[in-house]
Amino acid sequence: MDHAARLLDALRVSAGIDNLAAVVAAVPGPLDTDSELVRSPTILSSWVGLDPRKELEQRLGVPVHAENDALLGAYGELHLGAGRRYANFLYVKVSHGIGAGLVIDGHPYRGSKGFAGEIGHTPLRGHTELCRCGNRGCLETVVSVSALAAQIAHTHPGVETDLRFPLQVNDPVTERILDDAGRTLGGILAAFCNLLHPEALIVDVELGASTGALVQGITTAVSRYAQPAIAAGLDILPAGLGTRAELLGALRLATTLATH
């Protein structure tokens, strides 16, 4: 929190801005919509009971709105990206965890307490990898950026995989790893599509230049496992804003809050 406040203040000064009207903070975990506290003991466990909004307001001296990062990504795509053509879509973020933001009838859906979209801890049959939540075989242990980087490092001895841009390695082996990961993720998303019947799946993948193989794997699995009528009417596409979806979603929301 201290570091974030210092960065924002330095940015404000460098841009020649005297005052900020509103700040929106993206939090990589679920927030209780009633109390605004971090509640999940498995995600941001050291922040349980923390109120990010109050913490930042005390440091910045301006109104702050804290929001789940995947939901902000969905908000950005809804207003500025690939989601502009759709009233109902599922935004999926593949990063060091797997999160989702759901838009229903043109509005982000948070669930009863704000925890909707935490799909990264969906169990996968036949997988035993230990997850940070204490269970084994969760989706994020197989498909997250760090899991994929580890697989690529294992199959490419001597090749460094920068976790910020881990998949700049483009070859048949890498394509196979990404396609397989996409099929695994797509099998889970197919079940959600059967339940929710969205118009689109918008996939935001922090994997550098090799996103196509993973999205193709998702498409293959959803086409195979979703109900035919649902799959036939579903668009599967990469995020229009790329990895800037959450940032631009936060800016869009901050602008809306500042003008109301």
mmCIF file of C-alpha atoms in Angstrom:
data_model
loop_
_atom_site.group_PDB
_atom_site.id
_atom_site.type_symbol
_atom_site.label_atom_id
_atom_site.label_comp_id
_atom_site.label_asym_id
_atom_site.label_seq_id
_atom_site.Cartn_x
_atom_site.Cartn_y
_atom_site.Cartn_z
ATOM 1 C CA MET A 1 0.000 0.000 0.000
ATOM 2 C CA ASP A 2 2.818 2.400 0.861
ATOM 3 C CA HIS A 3 4.605 1.603 -2.391
ATOM 4 C CA ALA A 4 1.437 2.048 -4.451
ATOM 5 C CA ALA A 5 0.765 5.419 -2.828
ATOM 6 C CA ARG A 6 4.327 6.598 -3.507
ATOM 7 C CA LEU A 7 4.148 5.516 -7.154
ATOM 8 C CA LEU A 8 0.830 7.255 -7.696
ATOM 9 C CA ASP A 9 2.021 10.438 -6.040
ATOM 10 C CA ALA A 10 5.182 10.473 -8.172
ATOM 11 C CA LEU A 11 3.075 9.939 -11.288
ATOM 12 C CA ARG A 12 0.755 12.777 -10.298
ATOM 13 C CA VAL A 13 3.673 15.160 -9.790
ATOM 14 C CA SER A 14 5.373 14.177 -13.055
ATOM 15 C CA ALA A 15 2.106 14.780 -14.937
ATOM 16 C CA GLY A 16 1.712 18.228 -13.350
ATOM 17 C CA ILE A 17 -1.582 17.330 -11.646
ATOM 18 C CA ASP A 18 -2.371 19.142 -8.397
ATOM 19 C CA ASN A 19 -5.329 17.071 -7.199
ATOM 20 C CA LEU A 20 -6.946 13.745 -7.974
ATOM 21 C CA ALA A 21 -10.726 13.492 -8.046
ATOM 22 C CA ALA A 22 -10.944 9.722 -7.574
ATOM 23 C CA VAL A 23 -8.769 6.634 -7.406
ATOM 24 C CA VAL A 24 -9.718 3.073 -8.336
ATOM 25 C CA ALA A 25 -7.492 0.270 -7.064
ATOM 26 C CA ALA A 26 -7.443 -3.217 -8.598
ATOM 27 C CA VAL A 27 -7.111 -5.937 -5.959
ATOM 28 C CA PRO A 28 -6.003 -9.429 -7.076
ATOM 29 C CA GLY A 29 -8.578 -11.232 -4.950
ATOM 30 C CA PRO A 30 -12.223 -11.125 -3.847
ATOM 31 C CA LEU A 31 -13.597 -8.261 -1.741
ATOM 32 C CA ASP A 32 -16.672 -8.536 0.471
ATOM 33 C CA THR A 33 -19.174 -6.080 -1.044
ATOM 34 C CA ASP A 34 -20.819 -5.435 2.353
ATOM 35 C CA SER A 35 -17.771 -4.767 4.510
ATOM 36 C CA GLU A 36 -15.272 -3.977 1.689
ATOM 37 C CA LEU A 37 -12.785 -6.225 3.489
ATOM 38 C CA VAL A 38 -10.543 -8.918 2.053
ATOM 39 C CA ARG A 39 -12.167 -12.131 3.253
ATOM 40 C CA SER A 40 -10.661 -15.058 1.362
ATOM 41 C CA PRO A 41 -8.227 -17.136 3.475
ATOM 42 C CA THR A 42 -6.774 -18.722 0.314
ATOM 43 C CA ILE A 43 -6.198 -15.611 -1.846
ATOM 44 C CA LEU A 44 -4.270 -12.681 -0.311
ATOM 45 C CA SER A 45 -4.327 -14.614 2.956
ATOM 46 C CA SER A 46 -2.054 -12.093 4.690
ATOM 47 C CA TRP A 47 -4.602 -9.369 3.869
ATOM 48 C CA VAL A 48 -7.641 -11.035 5.464
ATOM 49 C CA GLY A 49 -9.566 -8.388 7.418
ATOM 50 C CA LEU A 50 -7.847 -5.530 5.573
ATOM 51 C CA ASP A 51 -9.886 -2.711 4.027
ATOM 52 C CA PRO A 52 -7.904 -1.663 0.903
ATOM 53 C CA ARG A 53 -10.124 1.356 0.295
ATOM 54 C CA LYS A 54 -9.545 2.853 3.761
ATOM 55 C CA GLU A 55 -5.853 2.022 3.700
ATOM 56 C CA LEU A 56 -5.340 3.896 0.438
ATOM 57 C CA GLU A 57 -7.595 6.810 1.366
ATOM 58 C CA GLN A 58 -5.487 7.380 4.500
ATOM 59 C CA ARG A 59 -2.344 7.501 2.372
ATOM 60 C CA LEU A 60 -3.686 9.482 -0.588
ATOM 61 C CA GLY A 61 -6.257 11.788 0.962
ATOM 62 C CA VAL A 62 -8.714 11.296 -1.918
ATOM 63 C CA PRO A 63 -11.785 9.041 -2.416
ATOM 64 C CA VAL A 64 -10.789 5.474 -3.341
ATOM 65 C CA HIS A 65 -12.814 2.606 -4.770
ATOM 66 C CA ALA A 66 -11.273 -0.867 -4.473
ATOM 67 C CA GLU A 67 -12.402 -3.546 -6.915
ATOM 68 C CA ASN A 68 -11.457 -7.086 -7.913
ATOM 69 C CA ASP A 69 -8.953 -6.976 -10.761
ATOM 70 C CA ALA A 70 -10.735 -9.457 -13.061
ATOM 71 C CA LEU A 71 -13.985 -7.550 -12.662
ATOM 72 C CA LEU A 72 -12.184 -4.356 -13.675
ATOM 73 C CA GLY A 73 -10.830 -6.199 -16.709
ATOM 74 C CA ALA A 74 -14.373 -7.178 -17.671
ATOM 75 C CA TYR A 75 -15.473 -3.557 -17.097
ATOM 76 C CA GLY A 76 -12.703 -2.288 -19.365
ATOM 77 C CA GLU A 77 -13.584 -4.752 -22.121
ATOM 78 C CA LEU A 78 -17.291 -3.908 -21.748
ATOM 79 C CA HIS A 79 -16.794 -0.185 -22.352
ATOM 80 C CA LEU A 80 -13.572 0.059 -24.358
ATOM 81 C CA GLY A 81 -12.606 -3.348 -25.726
ATOM 82 C CA ALA A 82 -13.899 -6.555 -27.239
ATOM 83 C CA GLY A 83 -16.984 -6.607 -24.993
ATOM 84 C CA ARG A 84 -18.580 -3.515 -26.499
ATOM 85 C CA ARG A 85 -20.638 -5.679 -28.886
ATOM 86 C CA TYR A 86 -22.001 -7.929 -26.147
ATOM 87 C CA ALA A 87 -24.416 -7.542 -23.250
ATOM 88 C CA ASN A 88 -23.563 -10.963 -21.775
ATOM 89 C CA PHE A 89 -20.017 -12.267 -21.694
ATOM 90 C CA LEU A 90 -17.459 -14.012 -19.541
ATOM 91 C CA TYR A 91 -14.044 -12.368 -19.240
ATOM 92 C CA VAL A 92 -11.278 -14.773 -18.232
ATOM 93 C CA LYS A 93 -7.877 -13.620 -17.033
ATOM 94 C CA VAL A 94 -4.956 -16.039 -17.198
ATOM 95 C CA SER A 95 -2.143 -14.665 -15.044
ATOM 96 C CA HIS A 96 -0.389 -16.045 -11.957
ATOM 97 C CA GLY A 97 -3.907 -17.046 -10.963
ATOM 98 C CA ILE A 98 -7.052 -17.646 -13.001
ATOM 99 C CA GLY A 99 -9.905 -15.188 -12.483
ATOM 100 C CA ALA A 100 -13.101 -14.307 -14.274
ATOM 101 C CA GLY A 101 -15.406 -11.324 -14.559
ATOM 102 C CA LEU A 102 -19.007 -11.883 -15.589
ATOM 103 C CA VAL A 103 -21.130 -9.290 -17.390
ATOM 104 C CA ILE A 104 -24.909 -9.879 -17.419
ATOM 105 C CA ASP A 105 -27.291 -7.580 -19.297
ATOM 106 C CA GLY A 106 -24.520 -5.023 -19.669
ATOM 107 C CA HIS A 107 -23.595 -4.900 -15.975
ATOM 108 C CA PRO A 108 -20.740 -6.560 -14.052
ATOM 109 C CA TYR A 109 -21.965 -9.336 -11.765
ATOM 110 C CA ARG A 110 -20.268 -9.702 -8.382
ATOM 111 C CA GLY A 111 -22.369 -12.410 -6.751
ATOM 112 C CA SER A 112 -24.113 -12.142 -3.381
ATOM 113 C CA LYS A 113 -20.985 -11.020 -1.500
ATOM 114 C CA GLY A 114 -18.563 -10.093 -4.261
ATOM 115 C CA PHE A 115 -16.824 -13.447 -4.653
ATOM 116 C CA ALA A 116 -18.121 -14.395 -8.115
ATOM 117 C CA GLY A 117 -15.532 -15.340 -10.718
ATOM 118 C CA GLU A 118 -12.985 -17.189 -8.556
ATOM 119 C CA ILE A 119 -12.670 -20.072 -11.000
ATOM 120 C CA GLY A 120 -8.965 -20.686 -10.443
ATOM 121 C CA HIS A 121 -9.678 -23.122 -7.623
ATOM 122 C CA THR A 122 -11.960 -25.381 -9.621
ATOM 123 C CA PRO A 123 -10.609 -28.933 -9.154
ATOM 124 C CA LEU A 124 -9.360 -30.880 -12.184
ATOM 125 C CA ARG A 125 -9.864 -34.604 -12.322
ATOM 126 C CA GLY A 126 -6.617 -36.558 -12.443
ATOM 127 C CA HIS A 127 -4.378 -33.707 -11.211
ATOM 128 C CA THR A 128 -2.622 -33.752 -7.840
ATOM 129 C CA GLU A 129 -0.526 -30.553 -7.919
ATOM 130 C CA LEU A 130 -0.625 -28.829 -4.521
ATOM 131 C CA CYS A 131 -2.404 -25.454 -4.633
ATOM 132 C CA ARG A 132 -1.926 -22.446 -2.357
ATOM 133 C CA CYS A 133 -5.525 -22.949 -1.163
ATOM 134 C CA GLY A 134 -4.574 -26.285 0.405
ATOM 135 C CA ASN A 135 -6.366 -28.462 -2.139
ATOM 136 C CA ARG A 136 -4.763 -30.404 -4.965
ATOM 137 C CA GLY A 137 -5.295 -30.195 -8.700
ATOM 138 C CA CYS A 138 -6.836 -26.716 -8.850
ATOM 139 C CA LEU A 139 -7.095 -25.105 -12.280
ATOM 140 C CA GLU A 140 -4.464 -22.463 -11.525
ATOM 141 C CA THR A 141 -1.843 -25.095 -10.666
ATOM 142 C CA VAL A 142 -2.037 -26.314 -14.277
ATOM 143 C CA VAL A 143 -2.924 -23.299 -16.450
ATOM 144 C CA SER A 144 -1.514 -20.220 -14.659
ATOM 145 C CA VAL A 145 1.392 -18.235 -16.132
ATOM 146 C CA SER A 146 3.834 -19.602 -13.544
ATOM 147 C CA ALA A 147 2.698 -23.208 -14.191
ATOM 148 C CA LEU A 148 3.103 -22.782 -17.947
ATOM 149 C CA ALA A 149 6.479 -21.083 -17.531
ATOM 150 C CA ALA A 150 7.656 -24.052 -15.467
ATOM 151 C CA GLN A 151 6.538 -26.482 -18.186
ATOM 152 C CA ILE A 152 8.324 -24.488 -20.877
ATOM 153 C CA ALA A 153 11.484 -24.225 -18.783
ATOM 154 C CA HIS A 154 11.387 -27.992 -18.306
ATOM 155 C CA THR A 155 11.063 -28.674 -22.041
ATOM 156 C CA HIS A 156 13.603 -26.018 -23.070
ATOM 157 C CA PRO A 157 16.765 -26.578 -20.969
ATOM 158 C CA GLY A 158 18.913 -23.477 -20.784
ATOM 159 C CA VAL A 159 16.148 -21.136 -21.956
ATOM 160 C CA GLU A 160 15.189 -18.533 -19.388
ATOM 161 C CA THR A 161 11.489 -17.808 -18.921
ATOM 162 C CA ASP A 162 10.889 -14.315 -17.597
ATOM 163 C CA LEU A 163 7.712 -14.548 -15.508
ATOM 164 C CA ARG A 164 6.575 -11.166 -16.761
ATOM 165 C CA PHE A 165 6.765 -12.279 -20.403
ATOM 166 C CA PRO A 166 7.413 -16.000 -20.055
ATOM 167 C CA LEU A 167 6.251 -17.290 -23.398
ATOM 168 C CA GLN A 168 8.341 -15.575 -26.023
ATOM 169 C CA VAL A 169 9.543 -19.061 -27.003
ATOM 170 C CA ASN A 170 7.677 -19.935 -30.205
ATOM 171 C CA ASP A 171 8.142 -23.511 -31.426
ATOM 172 C CA PRO A 172 6.045 -26.671 -31.820
ATOM 173 C CA VAL A 173 6.682 -27.812 -28.232
ATOM 174 C CA THR A 174 5.541 -24.493 -26.787
ATOM 175 C CA GLU A 175 2.505 -24.474 -29.068
ATOM 176 C CA ARG A 176 1.607 -27.952 -27.829
ATOM 177 C CA ILE A 177 1.919 -26.916 -24.170
ATOM 178 C CA LEU A 178 -0.293 -23.873 -24.731
ATOM 179 C CA ASP A 179 -2.867 -25.752 -26.770
ATOM 180 C CA ASP A 180 -3.091 -28.433 -24.083
ATOM 181 C CA ALA A 181 -3.481 -25.775 -21.368
ATOM 182 C CA GLY A 182 -6.200 -24.112 -23.433
ATOM 183 C CA ARG A 183 -8.059 -27.406 -23.758
ATOM 184 C CA THR A 184 -7.867 -27.920 -19.996
ATOM 185 C CA LEU A 185 -9.186 -24.425 -19.325
ATOM 186 C CA GLY A 186 -11.772 -24.759 -22.089
ATOM 187 C CA GLY A 187 -13.195 -27.904 -20.526
ATOM 188 C CA ILE A 188 -13.954 -25.936 -17.356
ATOM 189 C CA LEU A 189 -15.281 -22.925 -19.283
ATOM 190 C CA ALA A 190 -17.601 -25.159 -21.302
ATOM 191 C CA ALA A 191 -19.437 -26.073 -18.085
ATOM 192 C CA PHE A 192 -19.799 -22.380 -17.201
ATOM 193 C CA CYS A 193 -21.086 -21.656 -20.699
ATOM 194 C CA ASN A 194 -23.702 -24.401 -20.339
ATOM 195 C CA LEU A 195 -24.832 -22.761 -17.100
ATOM 196 C CA LEU A 196 -24.709 -19.106 -18.134
ATOM 197 C CA HIS A 197 -25.094 -19.158 -21.942
ATOM 198 C CA PRO A 198 -22.985 -16.027 -22.618
ATOM 199 C CA GLU A 199 -22.619 -14.453 -26.035
ATOM 200 C CA ALA A 200 -18.843 -14.398 -25.799
ATOM 201 C CA LEU A 201 -15.774 -15.647 -23.951
ATOM 202 C CA ILE A 202 -13.128 -12.921 -23.826
ATOM 203 C CA VAL A 203 -9.710 -14.272 -22.878
ATOM 204 C CA ASP A 204 -6.977 -12.051 -21.414
ATOM 205 C CA VAL A 205 -3.716 -14.004 -21.335
ATOM 206 C CA GLU A 206 -0.507 -12.603 -19.858
ATOM 207 C CA LEU A 207 1.633 -14.889 -21.983
ATOM 208 C CA GLY A 208 3.501 -12.569 -24.305
ATOM 209 C CA ALA A 209 3.218 -13.197 -28.031
ATOM 210 C CA SER A 210 2.054 -16.818 -27.909
ATOM 211 C CA THR A 211 -1.585 -16.309 -26.944
ATOM 212 C CA GLY A 212 -3.081 -17.809 -30.109
ATOM 213 C CA ALA A 213 -2.403 -21.462 -29.343
ATOM 214 C CA LEU A 214 -4.006 -21.217 -25.918
ATOM 215 C CA VAL A 215 -7.122 -19.478 -27.262
ATOM 216 C CA GLN A 216 -7.343 -22.126 -29.998
ATOM 217 C CA GLY A 217 -7.174 -24.848 -27.356
ATOM 218 C CA ILE A 218 -9.992 -23.172 -25.432
ATOM 219 C CA THR A 219 -12.062 -22.964 -28.620
ATOM 220 C CA THR A 220 -11.522 -26.644 -29.382
ATOM 221 C CA ALA A 221 -12.579 -27.771 -25.893
ATOM 222 C CA VAL A 222 -15.600 -25.471 -25.634
ATOM 223 C CA SER A 223 -16.782 -26.630 -29.054
ATOM 224 C CA ARG A 224 -16.410 -30.229 -27.879
ATOM 225 C CA TYR A 225 -17.932 -30.022 -24.394
ATOM 226 C CA ALA A 226 -20.469 -27.182 -24.422
ATOM 227 C CA GLN A 227 -23.954 -27.962 -25.648
ATOM 228 C CA PRO A 228 -23.956 -27.682 -29.472
ATOM 229 C CA ALA A 229 -26.514 -24.866 -29.627
ATOM 230 C CA ILE A 230 -24.581 -22.880 -26.999
ATOM 231 C CA ALA A 231 -21.198 -23.468 -28.630
ATOM 232 C CA ALA A 232 -22.555 -22.528 -32.067
ATOM 233 C CA GLY A 233 -23.664 -19.105 -30.855
ATOM 234 C CA LEU A 234 -20.584 -18.346 -28.765
ATOM 235 C CA ASP A 235 -17.758 -16.029 -29.832
ATOM 236 C CA ILE A 236 -14.340 -16.841 -28.319
ATOM 237 C CA LEU A 237 -11.797 -14.066 -28.750
ATOM 238 C CA PRO A 238 -8.751 -12.473 -27.118
ATOM 239 C CA ALA A 239 -9.198 -9.347 -25.011
ATOM 240 C CA GLY A 240 -9.334 -6.252 -27.164
ATOM 241 C CA LEU A 241 -7.359 -4.248 -24.618
ATOM 242 C CA GLY A 242 -4.780 -6.962 -24.013
ATOM 243 C CA THR A 243 -3.102 -6.827 -20.630
ATOM 244 C CA ARG A 244 -4.265 -3.204 -20.214
ATOM 245 C CA ALA A 245 -7.901 -4.262 -19.694
ATOM 246 C CA GLU A 246 -7.789 -3.865 -15.909
ATOM 247 C CA LEU A 247 -5.908 -0.565 -16.061
ATOM 248 C CA LEU A 248 -8.295 0.951 -18.581
ATOM 249 C CA GLY A 249 -11.269 -0.484 -16.715
ATOM 250 C CA ALA A 250 -10.029 1.212 -13.540
ATOM 251 C CA LEU A 251 -9.557 4.526 -15.388
ATOM 252 C CA ARG A 252 -13.029 4.295 -16.907
ATOM 253 C CA LEU A 253 -14.599 3.564 -13.516
ATOM 254 C CA ALA A 254 -12.613 6.355 -11.821
ATOM 255 C CA THR A 255 -13.849 8.801 -14.453
ATOM 256 C CA THR A 256 -17.439 7.684 -13.854
ATOM 257 C CA LEU A 257 -17.072 8.017 -10.074
ATOM 258 C CA ALA A 258 -15.453 11.449 -10.349
ATOM 259 C CA THR A 259 -18.305 12.839 -12.461
ATOM 260 C CA HIS A 260 -21.139 11.606 -10.225
#
